[in-house]
JSON list of C-alpha atoms and ligand atoms in Angstrom, two decimals:
[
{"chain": "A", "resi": 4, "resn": "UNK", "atom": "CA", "xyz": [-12.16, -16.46, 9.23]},
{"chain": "A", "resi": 5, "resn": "UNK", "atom": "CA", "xyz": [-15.93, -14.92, 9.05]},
{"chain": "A", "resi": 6, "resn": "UNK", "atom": "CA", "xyz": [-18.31, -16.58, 6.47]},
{"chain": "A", "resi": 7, "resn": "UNK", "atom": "CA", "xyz": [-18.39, -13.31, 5.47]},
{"chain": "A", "resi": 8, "resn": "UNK", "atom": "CA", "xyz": [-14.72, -13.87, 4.70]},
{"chain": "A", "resi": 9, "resn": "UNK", "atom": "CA", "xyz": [-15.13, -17.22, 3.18]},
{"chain": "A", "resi": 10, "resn": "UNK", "atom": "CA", "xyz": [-16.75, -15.60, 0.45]},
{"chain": "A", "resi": 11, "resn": "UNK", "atom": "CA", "xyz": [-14.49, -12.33, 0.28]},
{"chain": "A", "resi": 12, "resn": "UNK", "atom": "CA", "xyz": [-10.97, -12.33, -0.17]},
{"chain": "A", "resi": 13, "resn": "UNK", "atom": "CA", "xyz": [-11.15, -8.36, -1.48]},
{"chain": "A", "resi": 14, "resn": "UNK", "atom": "CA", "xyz": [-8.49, -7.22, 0.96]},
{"chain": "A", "resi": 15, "resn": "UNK", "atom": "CA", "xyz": [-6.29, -10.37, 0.05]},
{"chain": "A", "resi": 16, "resn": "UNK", "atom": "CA", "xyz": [-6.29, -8.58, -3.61]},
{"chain": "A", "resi": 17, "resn": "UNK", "atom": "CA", "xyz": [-6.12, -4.89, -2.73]},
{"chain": "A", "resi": 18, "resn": "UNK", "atom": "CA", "xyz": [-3.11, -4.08, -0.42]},
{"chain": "A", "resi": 19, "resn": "UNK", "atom": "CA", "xyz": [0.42, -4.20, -0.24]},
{"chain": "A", "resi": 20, "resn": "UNK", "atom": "CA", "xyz": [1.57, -6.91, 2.64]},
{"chain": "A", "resi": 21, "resn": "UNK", "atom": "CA", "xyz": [4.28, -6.08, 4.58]},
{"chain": "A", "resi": 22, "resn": "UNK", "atom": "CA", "xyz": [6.23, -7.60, 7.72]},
{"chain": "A", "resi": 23, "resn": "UNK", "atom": "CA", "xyz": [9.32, -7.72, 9.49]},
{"chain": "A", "resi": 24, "resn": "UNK", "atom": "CA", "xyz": [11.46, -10.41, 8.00]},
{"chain": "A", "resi": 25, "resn": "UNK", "atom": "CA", "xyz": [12.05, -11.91, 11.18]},
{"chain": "A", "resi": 26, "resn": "UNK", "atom": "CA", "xyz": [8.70, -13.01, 10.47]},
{"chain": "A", "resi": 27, "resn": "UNK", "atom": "CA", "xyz": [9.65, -15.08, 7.29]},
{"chain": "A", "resi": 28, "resn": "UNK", "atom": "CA", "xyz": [10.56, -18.70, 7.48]},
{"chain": "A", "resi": 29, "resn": "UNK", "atom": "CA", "xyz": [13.93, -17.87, 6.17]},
{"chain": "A", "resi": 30, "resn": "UNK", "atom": "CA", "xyz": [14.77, -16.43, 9.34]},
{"chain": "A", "resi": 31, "resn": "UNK", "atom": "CA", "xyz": [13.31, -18.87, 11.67]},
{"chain": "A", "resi": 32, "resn": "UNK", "atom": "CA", "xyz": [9.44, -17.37, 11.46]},
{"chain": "A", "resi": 33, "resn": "UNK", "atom": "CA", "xyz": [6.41, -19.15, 10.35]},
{"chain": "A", "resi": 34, "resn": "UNK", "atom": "CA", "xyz": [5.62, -17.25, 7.13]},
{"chain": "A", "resi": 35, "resn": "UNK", "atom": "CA", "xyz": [6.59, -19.95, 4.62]},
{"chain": "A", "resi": 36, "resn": "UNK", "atom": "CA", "xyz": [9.04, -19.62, 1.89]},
{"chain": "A", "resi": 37, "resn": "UNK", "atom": "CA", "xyz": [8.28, -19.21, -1.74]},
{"chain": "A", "resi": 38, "resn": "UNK", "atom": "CA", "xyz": [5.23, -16.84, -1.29]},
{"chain": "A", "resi": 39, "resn": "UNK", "atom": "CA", "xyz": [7.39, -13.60, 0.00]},
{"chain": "A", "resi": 40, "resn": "UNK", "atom": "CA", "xyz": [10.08, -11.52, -1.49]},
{"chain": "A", "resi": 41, "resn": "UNK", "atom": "CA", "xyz": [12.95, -10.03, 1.18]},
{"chain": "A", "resi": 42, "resn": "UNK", "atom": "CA", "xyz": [13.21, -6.59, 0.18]},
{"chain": "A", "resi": 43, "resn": "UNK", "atom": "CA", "xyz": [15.50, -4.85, 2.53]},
{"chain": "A", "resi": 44, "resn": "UNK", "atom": "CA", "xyz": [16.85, -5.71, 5.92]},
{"chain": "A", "resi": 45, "resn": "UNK", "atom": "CA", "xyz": [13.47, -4.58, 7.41]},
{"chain": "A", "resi": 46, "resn": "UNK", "atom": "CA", "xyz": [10.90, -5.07, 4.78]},
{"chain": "A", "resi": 47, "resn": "UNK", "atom": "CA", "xyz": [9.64, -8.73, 3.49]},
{"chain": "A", "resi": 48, "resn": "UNK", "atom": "CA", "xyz": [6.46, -8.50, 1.29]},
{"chain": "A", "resi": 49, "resn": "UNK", "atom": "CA", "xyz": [3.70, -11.13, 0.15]},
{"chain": "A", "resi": 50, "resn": "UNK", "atom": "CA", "xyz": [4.67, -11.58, -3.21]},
{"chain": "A", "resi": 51, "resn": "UNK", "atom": "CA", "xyz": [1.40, -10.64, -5.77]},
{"chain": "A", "resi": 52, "resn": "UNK", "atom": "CA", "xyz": [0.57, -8.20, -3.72]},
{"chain": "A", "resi": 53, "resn": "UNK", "atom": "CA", "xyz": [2.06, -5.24, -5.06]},
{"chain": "A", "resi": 54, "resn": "UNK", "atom": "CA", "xyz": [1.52, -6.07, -8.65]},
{"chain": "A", "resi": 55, "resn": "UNK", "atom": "CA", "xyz": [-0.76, -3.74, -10.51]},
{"chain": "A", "resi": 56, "resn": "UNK", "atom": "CA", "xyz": [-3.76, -5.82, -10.01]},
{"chain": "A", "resi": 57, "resn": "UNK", "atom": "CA", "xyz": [-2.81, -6.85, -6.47]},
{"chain": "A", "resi": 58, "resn": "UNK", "atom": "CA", "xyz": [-3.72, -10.52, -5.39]},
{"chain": "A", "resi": 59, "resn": "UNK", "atom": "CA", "xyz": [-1.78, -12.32, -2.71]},
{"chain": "A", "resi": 60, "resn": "UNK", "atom": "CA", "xyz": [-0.17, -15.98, -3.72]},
{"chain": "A", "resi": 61, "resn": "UNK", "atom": "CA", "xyz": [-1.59, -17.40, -0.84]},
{"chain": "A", "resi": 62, "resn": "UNK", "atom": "CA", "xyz": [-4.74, -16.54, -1.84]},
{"chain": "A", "resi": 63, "resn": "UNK", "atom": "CA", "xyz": [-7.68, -19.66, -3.52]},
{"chain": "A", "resi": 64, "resn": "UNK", "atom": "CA", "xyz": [-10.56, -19.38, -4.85]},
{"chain": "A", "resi": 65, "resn": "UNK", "atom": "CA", "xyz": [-12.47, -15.91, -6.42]},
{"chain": "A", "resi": 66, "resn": "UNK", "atom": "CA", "xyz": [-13.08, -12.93, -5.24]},
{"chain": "A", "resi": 67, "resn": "UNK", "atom": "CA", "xyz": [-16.82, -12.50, -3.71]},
{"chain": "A", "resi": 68, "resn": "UNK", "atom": "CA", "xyz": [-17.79, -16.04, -4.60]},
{"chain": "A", "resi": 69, "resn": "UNK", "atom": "CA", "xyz": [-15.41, -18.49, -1.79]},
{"chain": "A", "resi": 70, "resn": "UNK", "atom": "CA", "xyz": [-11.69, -17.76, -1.19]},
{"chain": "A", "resi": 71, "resn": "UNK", "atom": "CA", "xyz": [-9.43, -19.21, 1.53]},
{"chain": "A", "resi": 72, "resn": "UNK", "atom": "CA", "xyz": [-5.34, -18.48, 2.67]},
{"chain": "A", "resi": 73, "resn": "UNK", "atom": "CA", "xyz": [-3.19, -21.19, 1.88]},
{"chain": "A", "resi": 74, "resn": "UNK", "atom": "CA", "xyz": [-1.28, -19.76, 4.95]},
{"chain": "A", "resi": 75, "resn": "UNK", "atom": "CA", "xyz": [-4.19, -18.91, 7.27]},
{"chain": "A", "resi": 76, "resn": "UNK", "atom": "CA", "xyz": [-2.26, -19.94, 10.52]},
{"chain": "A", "resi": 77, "resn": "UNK", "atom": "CA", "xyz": [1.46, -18.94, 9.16]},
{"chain": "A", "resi": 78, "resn": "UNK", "atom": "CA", "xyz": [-0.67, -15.73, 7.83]},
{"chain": "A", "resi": 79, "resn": "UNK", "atom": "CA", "xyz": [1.67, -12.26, 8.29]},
{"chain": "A", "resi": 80, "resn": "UNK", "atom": "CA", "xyz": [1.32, -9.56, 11.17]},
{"chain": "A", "resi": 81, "resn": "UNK", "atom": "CA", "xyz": [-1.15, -7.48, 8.96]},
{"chain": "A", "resi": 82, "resn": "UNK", "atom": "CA", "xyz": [-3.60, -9.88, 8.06]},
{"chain": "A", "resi": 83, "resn": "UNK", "atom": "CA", "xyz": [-3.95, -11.10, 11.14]},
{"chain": "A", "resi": 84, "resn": "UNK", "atom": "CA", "xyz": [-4.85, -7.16, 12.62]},
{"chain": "A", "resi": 85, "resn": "UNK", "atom": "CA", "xyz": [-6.95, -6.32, 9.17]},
{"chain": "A", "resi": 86, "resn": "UNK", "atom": "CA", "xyz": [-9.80, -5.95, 10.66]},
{"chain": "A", "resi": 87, "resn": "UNK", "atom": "CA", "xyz": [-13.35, -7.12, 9.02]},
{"chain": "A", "resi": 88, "resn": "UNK", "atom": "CA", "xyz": [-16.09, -3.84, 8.44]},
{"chain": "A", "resi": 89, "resn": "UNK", "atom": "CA", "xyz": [-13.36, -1.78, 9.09]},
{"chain": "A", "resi": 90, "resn": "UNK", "atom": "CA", "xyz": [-12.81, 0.74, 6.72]},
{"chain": "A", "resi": 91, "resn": "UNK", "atom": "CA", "xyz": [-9.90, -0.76, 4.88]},
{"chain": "A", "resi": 92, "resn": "UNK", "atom": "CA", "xyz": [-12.48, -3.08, 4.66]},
{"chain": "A", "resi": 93, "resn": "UNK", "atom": "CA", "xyz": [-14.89, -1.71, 2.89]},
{"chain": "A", "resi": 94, "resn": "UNK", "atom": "CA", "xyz": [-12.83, 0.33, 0.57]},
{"chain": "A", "resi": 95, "resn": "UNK", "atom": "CA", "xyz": [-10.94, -3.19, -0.64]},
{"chain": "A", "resi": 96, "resn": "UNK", "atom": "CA", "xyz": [-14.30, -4.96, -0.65]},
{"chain": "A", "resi": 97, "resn": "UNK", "atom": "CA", "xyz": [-15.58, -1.52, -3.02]},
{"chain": "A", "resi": 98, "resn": "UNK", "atom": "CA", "xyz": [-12.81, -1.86, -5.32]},
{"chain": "A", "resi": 99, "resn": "UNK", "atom": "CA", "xyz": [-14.30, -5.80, -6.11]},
{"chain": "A", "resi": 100, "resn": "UNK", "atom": "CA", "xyz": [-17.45, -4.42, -6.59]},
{"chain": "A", "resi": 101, "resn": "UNK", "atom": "CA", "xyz": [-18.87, -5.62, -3.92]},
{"chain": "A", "resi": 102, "resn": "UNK", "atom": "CA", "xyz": [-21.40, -3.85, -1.19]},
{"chain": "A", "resi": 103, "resn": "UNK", "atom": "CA", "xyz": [-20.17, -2.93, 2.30]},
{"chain": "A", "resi": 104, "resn": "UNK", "atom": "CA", "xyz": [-21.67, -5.64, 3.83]},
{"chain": "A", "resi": 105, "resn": "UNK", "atom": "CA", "xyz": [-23.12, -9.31, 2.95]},
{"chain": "B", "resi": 962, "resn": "SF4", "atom": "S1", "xyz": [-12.22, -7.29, 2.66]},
{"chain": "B", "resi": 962, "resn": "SF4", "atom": "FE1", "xyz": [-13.21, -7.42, 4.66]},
{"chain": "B", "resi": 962, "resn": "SF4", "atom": "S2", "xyz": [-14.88, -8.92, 4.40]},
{"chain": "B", "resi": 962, "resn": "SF4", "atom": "FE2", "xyz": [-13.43, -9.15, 2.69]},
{"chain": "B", "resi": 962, "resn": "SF4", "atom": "S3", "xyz": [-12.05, -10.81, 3.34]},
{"chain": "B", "resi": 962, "resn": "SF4", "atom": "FE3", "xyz": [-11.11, -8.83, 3.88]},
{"chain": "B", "resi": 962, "resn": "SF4", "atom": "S4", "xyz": [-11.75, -8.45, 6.00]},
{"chain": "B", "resi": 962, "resn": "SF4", "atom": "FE4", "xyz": [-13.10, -10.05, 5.18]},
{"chain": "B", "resi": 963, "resn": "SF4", "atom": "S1", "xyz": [-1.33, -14.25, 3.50]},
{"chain": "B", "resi": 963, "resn": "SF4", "atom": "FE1", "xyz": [-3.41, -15.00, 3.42]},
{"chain": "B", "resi": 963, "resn": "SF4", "atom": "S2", "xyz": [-4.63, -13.51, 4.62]},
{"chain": "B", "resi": 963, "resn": "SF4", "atom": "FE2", "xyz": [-2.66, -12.54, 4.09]},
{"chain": "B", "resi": 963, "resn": "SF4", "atom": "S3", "xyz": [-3.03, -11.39, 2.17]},
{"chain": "B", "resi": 963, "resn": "SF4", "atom": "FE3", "xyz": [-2.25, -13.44, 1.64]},
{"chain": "B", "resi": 963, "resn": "SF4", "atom": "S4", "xyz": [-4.09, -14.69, 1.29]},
{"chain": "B", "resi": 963, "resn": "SF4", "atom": "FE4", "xyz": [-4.71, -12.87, 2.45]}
]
């Protein structure tokens, strides 16, 4: 995780966060119980984050001050390819309020 990041967290609290269920501990993958929801035989999602102000369970700390995963290495698919300055990015980090860049 970038210092940048450290003190982030916007995308954590912007998008919906979807994987295979495979991918869930249920079924023998790392993503541990309690902070995902099963949806369908080919959808599990991050619970919180499709809430109408989105914020991932796994997610500490606040937005644009210091945040961390609770999950960081059991993290899903899609956080680990979000990609930092991209612009999902920036858009996520605009929606905090927060510039483009630190
Ligand atoms: S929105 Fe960008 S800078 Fe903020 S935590 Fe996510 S990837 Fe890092
Ligand atoms: S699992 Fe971790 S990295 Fe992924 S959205 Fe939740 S808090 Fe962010």
């Amino acid at each position: 995780m970038s210092d940048l990041c450290r003190r982030c967290g916007a995308c954590c609290a912007s998008f919906r966060v979807d994987f295979h269920p495979s991918a869930g501990e249920a079924q023998g993958g790392c993503v541990p119980e309690g902070l995902y929801d099963e949806l369908n035989a080919s959808i599990a999602r991050m619970r919180g984050t499709d809430d109408a102000q989105p914020r991932c369970r796994a997610l500490r700390g606040t937005i644009g001050e210091a945040v961390r995963c609770v999950i960081y290495d059991e993290r899903p698919e899609p956080c680990r390819e979000f990609e930092a300055g991209s612009d999902a990015c920036k858009r996520a980090r605009r929606r905090h309020g927060l510039p483009d860049s630190a």
